[in-house]
Coordinates of C-alpha atoms in Angstrom, one line a residue:
M18 CA -42.6 -15.2 -34.2
Q19 CA -44.0 -15.3 -30.6
Q20 CA -41.6 -16.2 -27.9
Q21 CA -42.2 -19.0 -25.4
R22 CA -42.0 -18.4 -21.6
F23 CA -41.6 -21.2 -19.0
A24 CA -42.4 -21.8 -15.8
L25 CA -39.9 -23.9 -13.4
R26 CA -41.2 -25.2 -10.2
P27 CA -40.3 -28.0 -7.6
S28 CA -42.2 -31.3 -7.4
K29 CA -42.8 -32.9 -4.5
L30 CA -41.4 -35.7 -6.0
V31 CA -37.5 -37.4 -5.9
D32 CA -35.4 -39.3 -7.6
A33 CA -33.7 -42.7 -6.6
S34 CA -31.2 -40.9 -5.1
G35 CA -33.3 -38.9 -3.4
H36 CA -32.8 -35.9 -5.2
Q37 CA -35.8 -33.4 -5.9
I38 CA -38.1 -33.6 -9.0
Y39 CA -38.9 -30.6 -10.7
Q40 CA -41.8 -29.5 -12.9
L41 CA -41.6 -27.1 -16.5
H42 CA -44.1 -25.2 -17.5
G43 CA -44.9 -24.3 -21.2
R44 CA -47.5 -23.4 -22.7
D45 CA -49.2 -26.6 -24.6
Q46 CA -46.7 -28.8 -22.1
T47 CA -45.2 -29.7 -18.7
W48 CA -41.6 -31.9 -18.4
W49 CA -40.2 -33.3 -15.4
I50 CA -36.9 -33.0 -14.9
S51 CA -34.0 -33.9 -13.1
T52 CA -32.2 -31.6 -10.3
S53 CA -28.9 -31.7 -12.9
T54 CA -31.1 -30.7 -15.7
R55 CA -32.5 -27.6 -13.8
D56 CA -29.2 -26.7 -12.5
Q57 CA -28.5 -26.5 -16.2
I58 CA -31.5 -24.3 -16.7
V59 CA -31.2 -21.7 -14.1
S60 CA -27.1 -21.2 -15.1
G61 CA -27.7 -20.2 -18.5
Y62 CA -29.6 -22.6 -20.7
G63 CA -33.5 -20.6 -20.8
G64 CA -33.3 -18.9 -17.3
D65 CA -31.9 -16.6 -15.3
G66 CA -31.6 -17.7 -12.3
P67 CA -31.9 -16.4 -8.8
F68 CA -29.3 -14.0 -9.2
K69 CA -29.0 -11.5 -12.2
G70 CA -24.8 -11.6 -11.7
A71 CA -24.5 -14.9 -12.8
S72 CA -26.7 -15.5 -15.7
S73 CA -25.0 -16.4 -19.1
V74 CA -28.1 -15.2 -21.0
R75 CA -28.9 -11.5 -20.2
R76 CA -26.7 -9.7 -22.1
A77 CA -24.4 -7.9 -19.0
G78 CA -23.4 -11.7 -18.5
A79 CA -23.3 -13.3 -21.8
L80 CA -19.4 -12.7 -22.5
W81 CA -18.6 -12.6 -18.7
S82 CA -16.2 -15.3 -18.0
A83 CA -14.9 -15.8 -14.7
S84 CA -12.7 -18.9 -13.0
N85 CA -13.3 -20.2 -10.1
G86 CA -9.6 -21.6 -9.5
S87 CA -8.1 -21.7 -5.4
A88 CA -6.2 -18.4 -4.5
D89 CA -2.9 -19.9 -6.1
A90 CA -4.6 -21.4 -9.4
D91 CA -5.7 -17.6 -9.5
F92 CA -2.5 -16.0 -9.2
L93 CA 0.7 -18.0 -9.6
P94 CA 0.1 -18.5 -13.3
S95 CA -0.1 -14.4 -14.0
Q96 CA 2.2 -13.4 -10.8
E97 CA 5.6 -12.5 -13.4
T98 CA 3.8 -9.8 -15.3
L99 CA 1.8 -8.7 -12.5
R100 CA 4.5 -7.9 -11.2
A101 CA 6.7 -6.8 -13.9
R102 CA 4.1 -4.5 -15.2
S103 CA 3.7 -2.9 -11.3
R104 CA 7.3 -2.4 -11.4
Q105 CA 7.3 -0.7 -14.5
L106 CA 4.8 1.9 -13.3
C107 CA 6.1 2.4 -10.3
R108 CA 8.9 3.7 -12.4
D109 CA 7.0 5.7 -15.2
N110 CA 4.1 6.5 -14.1
P111 CA 3.1 9.4 -11.7
L112 CA 0.2 8.1 -10.5
A113 CA 1.4 4.9 -9.2
A114 CA 4.2 6.3 -7.7
G115 CA 2.4 8.5 -5.8
A116 CA 0.2 5.9 -4.8
I117 CA 3.0 3.9 -3.4
N118 CA 5.2 6.7 -2.0
T119 CA 1.6 7.6 -0.3
L120 CA 1.5 4.7 1.5
V121 CA 5.0 4.6 2.2
T122 CA 4.6 7.8 3.9
N123 CA 1.6 7.5 6.2
V124 CA 1.8 3.7 7.1
I125 CA 5.8 3.4 7.5
G126 CA 7.4 7.6 7.8
T127 CA 10.3 7.3 9.0
G128 CA 10.1 3.7 10.8
L129 CA 7.8 2.6 13.5
R130 CA 8.9 3.0 16.6
L131 CA 8.9 0.0 19.8
C132 CA 6.7 0.8 22.5
P133 CA 7.1 -2.3 25.2
E134 CA 4.1 -3.1 27.0
V135 CA 4.7 -5.9 28.8
D136 CA 1.4 -7.7 30.8
R137 CA 2.0 -6.8 34.3
D138 CA -0.3 -8.8 35.7
A139 CA 0.9 -12.5 34.0
L140 CA 4.2 -11.6 35.2
G141 CA 3.7 -10.6 38.8
L142 CA 5.6 -7.3 38.5
D143 CA 4.6 -4.1 40.3
D144 CA 4.4 -0.7 38.1
A145 CA 8.2 -0.1 39.5
Q146 CA 9.4 -3.2 38.0
A147 CA 7.4 -3.0 35.1
D148 CA 8.9 0.2 33.7
A149 CA 12.2 -1.2 34.3
L150 CA 11.6 -4.2 32.1
E151 CA 10.6 -2.3 29.5
R152 CA 13.2 0.6 29.7
Q153 CA 15.5 -2.5 29.6
L154 CA 13.6 -3.9 26.6
L155 CA 13.9 -0.6 24.5
R156 CA 17.5 0.0 25.5
V157 CA 18.4 -3.5 24.0
W158 CA 15.7 -2.5 20.9
T159 CA 17.5 0.4 20.3
E160 CA 21.0 -0.2 20.2
W161 CA 20.4 -3.3 17.9
S162 CA 18.4 -1.4 15.5
E163 CA 19.4 2.2 15.3
S164 CA 22.6 0.6 13.8
C165 CA 23.6 -0.5 10.3
E166 CA 25.1 -4.0 11.9
A167 CA 21.1 -4.7 12.0
D168 CA 21.5 -4.9 8.1
L169 CA 23.3 -8.3 6.9
N170 CA 24.2 -5.7 3.8
R171 CA 25.7 -3.4 6.6
I172 CA 23.5 -0.8 4.5
Q173 CA 20.4 0.8 6.2
Y174 CA 18.8 0.6 10.0
F175 CA 16.3 -1.2 10.6
S176 CA 13.7 1.8 10.2
Q177 CA 14.6 2.3 6.6
L178 CA 14.3 -1.8 6.1
Q179 CA 11.0 -1.0 7.1
Q180 CA 10.7 1.1 4.2
L181 CA 12.3 -1.2 1.8
C182 CA 10.4 -4.4 3.0
Y183 CA 7.1 -2.4 2.6
R184 CA 7.3 -0.9 -0.5
S185 CA 8.5 -3.7 -2.1
T186 CA 5.8 -5.9 -0.8
K187 CA 3.3 -3.6 -2.5
E188 CA 4.9 -3.2 -5.8
S189 CA 5.8 -7.1 -6.0
G190 CA 3.1 -8.1 -3.8
D191 CA 5.3 -9.6 -1.3
C192 CA 8.6 -9.9 -0.3
L193 CA 10.7 -13.2 1.8
V194 CA 12.5 -11.5 5.4
L195 CA 15.8 -13.7 6.2
A196 CA 17.0 -13.2 9.9
P197 CA 20.5 -15.4 9.4
M198 CA 22.6 -15.4 12.9
V199 CA 26.0 -13.5 11.7
H200 CA 29.1 -12.9 14.1
R201 CA 30.5 -9.7 13.6
P202 CA 33.4 -8.1 15.6
G203 CA 32.1 -5.6 18.4
A204 CA 28.1 -6.0 17.5
T205 CA 26.5 -7.2 21.0
L206 CA 24.0 -9.7 18.9
Q207 CA 24.5 -11.7 16.4
T208 CA 20.9 -11.4 14.8
R209 CA 20.9 -9.6 11.1
V210 CA 18.1 -8.7 8.6
Q211 CA 18.0 -9.8 4.8
V212 CA 14.6 -8.8 2.6
V213 CA 14.7 -10.3 -0.3
E214 CA 12.7 -9.7 -3.4
A215 CA 9.9 -11.7 -4.7
D216 CA 12.1 -13.0 -8.1
R217 CA 13.7 -15.1 -6.3
I218 CA 11.7 -17.1 -4.5
Q219 CA 10.8 -19.5 -7.0
N220 CA 10.3 -23.9 -7.7
P221 CA 13.5 -25.5 -7.4
N222 CA 14.4 -27.1 -10.9
F223 CA 11.0 -25.7 -12.7
Q224 CA 8.7 -28.0 -10.6
P225 CA 5.0 -27.5 -11.9
N226 CA 2.7 -26.3 -8.4
G227 CA 1.5 -28.4 -6.1
E228 CA -0.4 -29.6 -2.9
R229 CA 3.2 -29.3 -1.6
L230 CA 5.3 -26.7 -3.5
A231 CA 3.2 -23.1 -3.9
G232 CA 5.7 -20.7 -6.2
G233 CA 8.4 -21.5 -4.0
V234 CA 7.2 -22.0 -1.0
E235 CA 7.4 -25.6 0.5
L236 CA 4.4 -27.0 2.3
D237 CA 4.2 -29.2 5.1
E238 CA 0.9 -31.3 5.0
I239 CA -1.7 -29.0 6.4
G240 CA -0.5 -26.6 3.8
A241 CA 2.0 -24.4 6.5
P242 CA 5.5 -23.1 5.0
V243 CA 8.1 -25.2 6.2
A244 CA 11.0 -24.0 3.4
Y245 CA 11.5 -21.8 0.8
H246 CA 13.5 -22.1 -1.9
V247 CA 15.8 -18.8 -2.8
L248 CA 17.9 -18.0 -6.3
K249 CA 21.2 -17.4 -5.0
G250 CA 20.7 -14.2 -7.2
H251 CA 18.5 -12.1 -9.2
P252 CA 16.8 -14.1 -12.4
G253 CA 16.5 -10.7 -13.8
D254 CA 19.9 -9.7 -13.9
W255 CA 21.8 -8.5 -17.6
F256 CA 25.2 -10.4 -16.3
G257 CA 23.9 -13.7 -15.4
M258 CA 24.6 -16.9 -17.8
G259 CA 21.9 -18.6 -17.7
R260 CA 19.2 -19.1 -14.0
P261 CA 20.6 -18.5 -10.5
A262 CA 20.8 -21.9 -8.5
S263 CA 18.6 -22.1 -6.1
Q264 CA 19.4 -22.8 -2.0
R265 CA 16.6 -24.2 0.2
V266 CA 16.1 -22.2 3.4
R267 CA 14.4 -23.3 6.4
A268 CA 11.5 -21.6 8.0
F269 CA 12.2 -22.7 11.2
G270 CA 15.2 -23.7 13.2
S271 CA 15.1 -27.2 13.3
A272 CA 16.7 -27.4 16.8
T273 CA 15.5 -24.1 18.5
G274 CA 12.3 -23.9 16.7
R275 CA 13.9 -20.0 16.3
R276 CA 12.1 -17.8 12.9
K277 CA 14.5 -17.9 10.3
A278 CA 12.4 -17.1 7.3
W279 CA 9.2 -15.6 6.0
L280 CA 7.4 -14.2 3.4
V281 CA 5.5 -10.8 4.2
F282 CA 2.4 -9.7 2.4
N283 CA -1.0 -9.1 2.9
R284 CA -3.3 -12.7 2.5
T285 CA -6.7 -12.3 0.9
R286 CA -8.0 -15.7 0.1
P287 CA -7.5 -18.7 2.3
G288 CA -5.3 -21.5 0.9
Q289 CA -2.9 -17.7 -0.4
H290 CA 0.8 -18.6 -0.2
R291 CA 2.3 -15.3 -2.4
G292 CA 1.3 -11.9 -1.9
I293 CA -0.1 -9.8 -5.1
P294 CA 0.8 -6.7 -6.1
Y295 CA -1.1 -3.7 -4.6
L296 CA -2.0 -2.1 -8.1
A297 CA -2.9 -5.7 -9.4
G298 CA -6.7 -4.9 -9.8
V299 CA -6.1 -0.9 -12.2
L300 CA -3.0 -1.8 -13.6
E301 CA -5.2 -1.7 -17.1
Q302 CA -7.1 1.7 -15.8
L303 CA -3.4 3.3 -14.8
K304 CA -1.9 2.3 -18.1
Q305 CA -5.0 3.8 -20.3
V306 CA -5.2 6.9 -18.2
E307 CA -1.4 7.4 -19.2
R308 CA -1.5 6.3 -22.5
Y309 CA -4.8 8.8 -22.8
T310 CA -2.7 12.0 -21.0
D311 CA 0.3 11.4 -23.2
A312 CA -1.7 11.6 -26.6
E313 CA -4.0 14.5 -24.9
L314 CA -0.3 16.1 -24.0
H315 CA 1.4 15.4 -27.8
A316 CA -1.9 16.7 -29.6
A317 CA -1.7 20.0 -27.2
V318 CA 1.9 20.1 -28.2
I319 CA 1.2 20.3 -32.0
S320 CA -1.8 22.9 -31.1
G321 CA 0.7 25.0 -29.6
A322 CA 3.3 24.7 -32.8
Y323 CA 0.3 26.6 -35.0
T324 CA 1.1 24.6 -38.1
V325 CA 0.7 25.9 -41.3
F326 CA 0.2 24.6 -44.7
V327 CA 0.7 26.5 -47.7
K328 CA -1.6 25.6 -50.7
T329 CA -0.5 26.2 -53.9
L330 CA -1.9 25.5 -58.1
D331 CA 1.3 24.1 -59.2
G332 CA 1.3 21.7 -55.7
Q333 CA 5.0 23.1 -55.1
G334 CA 4.2 25.1 -51.8
L335 CA 7.1 26.7 -50.5
A336 CA 9.8 24.4 -52.4
P337 CA 10.9 27.1 -54.4
L338 CA 11.4 29.7 -52.3
A339 CA 13.2 27.0 -49.9
S340 CA 15.8 26.6 -53.0
L341 CA 17.1 30.3 -53.2
P342 CA 20.2 31.2 -51.2
F343 CA 19.5 33.6 -48.5
T344 CA 22.6 36.0 -47.6
D345 CA 22.5 37.6 -43.4
S346 CA 25.4 39.7 -41.8
T347 CA 27.8 36.8 -40.6
T348 CA 27.5 34.3 -43.2
A349 CA 26.9 34.8 -47.1
T350 CA 26.9 31.4 -48.3
S351 CA 24.2 30.3 -46.1
A352 CA 21.2 28.7 -48.1
A353 CA 17.7 27.9 -46.0
S354 CA 16.0 24.8 -46.4
Q355 CA 12.3 24.1 -45.9
S356 CA 12.6 23.3 -41.5
D357 CA 14.2 27.0 -41.9
I358 CA 11.2 29.1 -42.7
A359 CA 9.1 29.9 -40.3
M360 CA 6.6 32.9 -38.9
D361 CA 7.8 35.4 -37.3
Y362 CA 6.1 37.4 -34.4
G363 CA 3.8 40.0 -36.3
A364 CA 5.0 40.0 -39.5
I365 CA 2.7 40.2 -42.5
V366 CA 3.2 37.9 -45.6
D367 CA 3.1 38.9 -49.1
L368 CA 1.4 35.2 -50.8
A369 CA 1.8 35.0 -54.6
P370 CA -1.1 34.5 -56.7
G371 CA -2.9 31.8 -56.5
E372 CA -1.3 30.7 -53.1
D373 CA -3.3 29.9 -50.0
V374 CA -2.9 28.3 -46.1
S375 CA -4.7 26.4 -43.9
F376 CA -4.2 25.8 -40.4
A377 CA -3.6 22.5 -38.2
N378 CA -6.9 22.9 -35.6
P379 CA -6.0 19.7 -33.5
G380 CA -9.4 21.2 -31.4
R381 CA -6.8 20.6 -27.7
P382 CA -6.4 21.2 -25.2
N383 CA -9.6 19.3 -24.7
T384 CA -12.0 21.1 -22.2
S385 CA -13.7 17.4 -20.9
F386 CA -10.1 15.9 -20.1
G387 CA -10.1 17.1 -16.8
D388 CA -13.6 16.1 -15.9
F389 CA -13.3 12.7 -17.8
V390 CA -9.3 12.0 -16.2
R391 CA -10.6 12.9 -12.7
S392 CA -14.0 10.7 -13.0
I393 CA -11.2 7.6 -14.2
L394 CA -8.7 8.3 -11.3
E395 CA -11.7 8.4 -8.3
Q396 CA -12.6 4.7 -9.1
I397 CA -8.9 4.4 -9.0
G398 CA -8.6 5.7 -6.0
A399 CA -11.3 3.5 -4.5
G400 CA -10.0 0.9 -5.7
L401 CA -6.3 1.4 -4.2
G402 CA -8.4 3.0 -0.4
M403 CA -7.0 6.0 -0.1
G404 CA -9.6 8.2 -2.8
F405 CA -9.2 10.7 -5.1
E406 CA -8.0 13.7 -2.7
L407 CA -4.9 11.9 -1.5
L408 CA -4.1 10.2 -5.2
Q409 CA -3.9 14.0 -6.3
K410 CA -3.0 15.4 -3.7
H411 CA -5.7 17.7 -4.4
F412 CA -7.0 19.4 -1.2
T413 CA -9.5 22.2 -3.0
A414 CA -12.8 20.5 -1.5
S415 CA -14.2 22.1 1.7
Y416 CA -12.9 21.7 4.8
S417 CA -15.1 19.2 5.9
A418 CA -14.8 17.0 2.4
S419 CA -11.1 17.3 2.6
R420 CA -10.9 15.9 6.4
A421 CA -13.9 13.1 5.8
A422 CA -11.2 12.0 2.8
L423 CA -8.1 11.9 5.4
L424 CA -10.0 10.0 7.7
E425 CA -11.6 7.3 6.0
A426 CA -7.6 6.9 4.4
W427 CA -6.3 6.5 7.4
K428 CA -8.6 3.9 8.2
F429 CA -7.2 1.8 6.2
F430 CA -3.5 3.3 6.4
M431 CA -3.8 2.2 10.2
V432 CA -5.0 -1.1 8.9
E433 CA -2.3 -1.6 6.6
R434 CA 0.2 -0.4 9.5
Q435 CA -0.9 -3.0 12.0
D436 CA -0.8 -5.8 9.4
F437 CA 3.4 -4.6 8.7
A438 CA 3.6 -4.7 12.3
I439 CA 2.7 -7.7 12.9
S440 CA 3.8 -9.7 10.0
Y441 CA 7.5 -8.3 10.1
C442 CA 8.5 -5.5 12.8
H443 CA 7.2 -8.0 15.5
P444 CA 8.5 -11.2 14.6
M445 CA 12.4 -9.2 14.2
Y446 CA 11.8 -8.2 17.8
E447 CA 10.8 -11.9 19.6
I448 CA 14.2 -12.9 17.3
V449 CA 16.3 -9.7 18.7
V450 CA 14.9 -10.3 22.6
S451 CA 15.2 -14.3 22.4
E452 CA 18.8 -13.8 21.9
A453 CA 19.6 -10.7 24.4
V454 CA 17.7 -12.7 26.6
A455 CA 19.6 -16.5 25.9
R456 CA 23.4 -14.0 25.7
G457 CA 22.6 -12.8 29.3
L458 CA 21.8 -9.2 28.5
V459 CA 18.1 -9.4 29.6
E460 CA 16.8 -10.7 32.7
I461 CA 14.0 -12.8 32.5
E462 CA 13.0 -16.1 34.2
D463 CA 11.9 -19.0 31.6
F464 CA 11.5 -16.4 29.3
L465 CA 12.5 -19.2 26.7
E466 CA 11.2 -21.8 28.1
N467 CA 7.6 -21.2 29.1
P468 CA 5.7 -19.3 25.9
S469 CA 2.9 -17.7 27.3
R470 CA 6.0 -15.9 30.0
R471 CA 7.4 -14.9 26.7
R472 CA 4.4 -13.4 25.0
A473 CA 3.6 -11.4 28.2
V474 CA 7.3 -9.8 27.8
L475 CA 6.8 -9.0 24.3
K476 CA 3.4 -7.3 24.4
A477 CA 4.1 -3.9 22.0
T478 CA 2.4 -1.0 20.4
W479 CA 4.2 -0.2 17.4
L480 CA 3.5 3.8 16.8
G481 CA 4.3 5.5 13.0
P482 CA 3.5 8.9 11.8
S483 CA 0.5 10.7 12.8
P484 CA -2.5 11.7 10.5
G485 CA -1.2 15.4 11.0
Q486 CA -4.2 18.1 11.5
L487 CA -6.3 20.5 9.5
N488 CA -6.9 22.7 12.2
P489 CA -4.5 21.8 15.0
V490 CA -6.5 24.2 17.3
D491 CA -9.6 22.4 17.3
E492 CA -8.0 18.8 17.3
V493 CA -6.2 19.8 20.1
E494 CA -9.1 21.1 22.1
A495 CA -11.0 18.0 21.1
A496 CA -7.9 16.0 22.3
K497 CA -8.3 17.6 26.0
M498 CA -11.9 17.2 25.7
R499 CA -11.9 13.5 25.2
I500 CA -8.7 13.0 28.2
D501 CA -11.0 15.0 30.6
G502 CA -13.7 13.1 29.9
G503 CA -12.3 9.5 30.4
F504 CA -13.1 8.5 26.9
S505 CA -9.1 8.4 25.6
S506 CA -5.8 8.2 27.3
L507 CA -3.2 10.5 27.7
Q508 CA -0.6 7.9 25.6
D509 CA -3.6 7.4 22.8
E510 CA -4.1 11.0 21.8
T511 CA -0.2 11.6 22.2
A512 CA -0.3 9.0 19.1
Q513 CA -3.1 10.7 17.2
L514 CA -1.6 14.0 17.3
T515 CA 2.2 13.5 17.1
G516 CA 2.9 9.9 16.6
Q517 CA 5.3 9.9 19.9
D518 CA 5.2 7.9 23.0
W519 CA 3.4 10.0 26.0
E520 CA 6.4 9.0 28.1
T521 CA 9.0 10.3 26.1
V522 CA 7.1 13.6 25.8
M523 CA 6.6 14.0 29.2
T524 CA 9.7 12.7 30.1
Q525 CA 11.4 15.6 27.3
R526 CA 8.6 18.1 28.6
K527 CA 9.8 17.5 32.9
K528 CA 13.5 18.3 31.4
E529 CA 12.2 21.1 29.7
I530 CA 10.2 23.0 32.5
A531 CA 13.1 22.4 34.7
A532 CA 15.4 24.0 32.8
Q533 CA 13.1 26.9 32.4
R534 CA 12.8 27.1 35.8
D535 CA 16.6 27.1 36.5
A536 CA 17.0 29.8 33.9
G537 CA 13.8 31.8 35.2
L538 CA 12.4 31.7 31.8
L539 CA 9.4 29.7 33.1
P540 CA 6.4 32.3 33.7
P541 CA 5.1 32.1 37.8
E542 CA 1.6 31.7 37.0
Q543 CA 2.5 28.2 35.3
S544 CA 4.2 26.9 38.5
S545 CA 2.5 28.7 41.5
N546 CA -1.3 30.2 40.4
P547 CA -3.2 27.5 38.8
D548 CA -6.1 29.6 39.4
R549 CA -5.2 31.4 37.3
Q550 CA -3.8 29.3 34.1
Q551 CA -7.7 28.4 34.5
S552 CA -8.8 31.8 33.9
R553 CA -6.6 32.9 31.5
Q554 CA -7.4 29.5 29.4
A555 CA -11.0 31.0 30.0
A556 CA -10.8 34.0 28.4
R557 CA -9.1 32.8 25.5
D558 CA -12.3 30.5 24.9
Q559 CA -14.3 33.1 25.4
Q560 CA -12.4 35.0 22.5
R561 CA -12.3 32.4 20.2
T562 CA -16.0 31.1 20.5
A563 CA -16.6 34.8 19.9
E564 CA -14.4 34.6 17.0
V565 CA -16.6 32.0 15.6
R566 CA -19.7 33.7 15.8
S567 CA -19.2 36.8 14.0

C-alpha cells in the first residue's frame, strides 16, 4: 500500500482566541486545523517537527522517554539510590575511586592556602599599611586553621577538613557545613567547623517535599534557605533503634546575621536545593565495565587452569582411578580423591583403551578486550571532565597529546577549585575574621557595620596544587618570557608553577641568599656581576638551541 504524504502550512486565518489556523494538505483533501492540533501532529502524531530530537515517530525517539520536571522533582526522589551506588563504586570500583582521588588530589591537594588581597583603594591604605593588614589577617587565619581546635570533633586541621568536605560532596552530591561557637580553654577563637554527611539532612517527620521544604532544606517565600533539618544520628547506623530525632538548624543567626549552616554543592540548575553525586551520569557505565572486567578476568583464570575432561566408553571417567589407594613416602594409608588427580609438569600419561581427553578452551584472554574497554572509558572520562589519560593515568601518547589532555583537565580542576573556595573556604574565612575583629584581635574600622568595607578587607585568593610540568625547562623559560614581556605577573607564574605565594617564596629566597652570602657560598657573579650572568644565560640558551636542532 502506498504511503500518503501530508504538507502542513500556516494560513492567514486565526480562531476566536487569536491563535493561528493551519492547513493540512493531503493528496486529495485539505483540512483546516487549530494550533493545538498542529502541535499534536508535530510532536508525534504524524510528523517529525522542526527538530528530529523531539520526534516520537522516528525509530530513535519512539522508545525515548524523558521527564520535564524541576531540578528538585527530577533528583530528590532518586537521591538515596544515587548516593548509595556512588559510594559503593567509590569503595569497590578502581575507576570510580581513582576518579574521586584524582579530583581531590588536583583540586584540593594538601589544602587550599589563603592569600589575603585587601582592596587598598577602597580602604584608603598605602602599600605598607595594606601589607601589614594582610600579614595580620594571615596570622589570625593560620593560628585558627592549623590546629585541631578548628574541628568541632578535634580530629583534623582545616586543610584536612577541606579534603573531607570536597570528597563528601563528590561522592554524595553535597554536605552540610556547620559553624558553631564552642568555648574551649586555651583557644583564642570559638568558631568551630563540623561537616555533616548528606544522609542526615532530611525532611522532619517524613514530610513531603514542597514549596517551603526540599530534601531537608527549609525555604522562605522566595526559595532561599532559612534552616536545615538535621538528624541527630546517621540513618544508616547499624546500632540505631529506628529513625534518629531531627533538629532544626538556622542558616543565619537571628540577632547578628552570622552564617551558621550552609550546603556545599555544585548547583547546575535554577531552583536546585540539593547536590547530585559527581558519578551520577556514569554510574551505569562504570558498573557495566566492572561486571565485564570481572567476567573476562574469571574466564582468563579458568583458561589458565588448563582444565581437562576425560571421556570414556563407560562414562565413569577417572572414577575408578580415584578409588584406588595410593602410598607415598610419608603416609602409607593415604587415599587420593578426585580433586587430587592433576597433570604434572612434562608428564606423559598412558590412556586406557576407549579413553580420550578434551580441553576446555574459553578463548581467553580476549584480544579485543583492551580496545573495547578503552572506548568505553573514553566516554566515561569525557563525562567526568578529566579525559581518558587522567582517568587511567595512562600517558603513553605523544608529548603534545598528553599535554593537551592535562591542560584540558586543569581547566575543569580550576573551575572546581574556584567553586569550592567560594562555597566553603571563603565563608569560613569571613566568619573567623569577623570573630577576630569582634574580640579586638584585629583592629579594622567599621568592619562589622559597613558591608562594603568588610568585603574590601576579606578579598583573597586561594592557592592550591600546581598542574606540574611535563617539560619543566621549557615551561619555566616560557614563564620568564611572559613576565619579561608584561603578559603575566610573578604572582600568577609562581602559583602556576609551584602553587605557592610569590611573597612567601621571595621572603624565603631573600633569607637563603643572605645566609649563603654570610657563609661565603654565594658565587661572586651572582651578586656583583649581572653582565656575566646574562652572558652565561645566553651561552646556555645557545647550547640548548643547538641541542634541539640536532
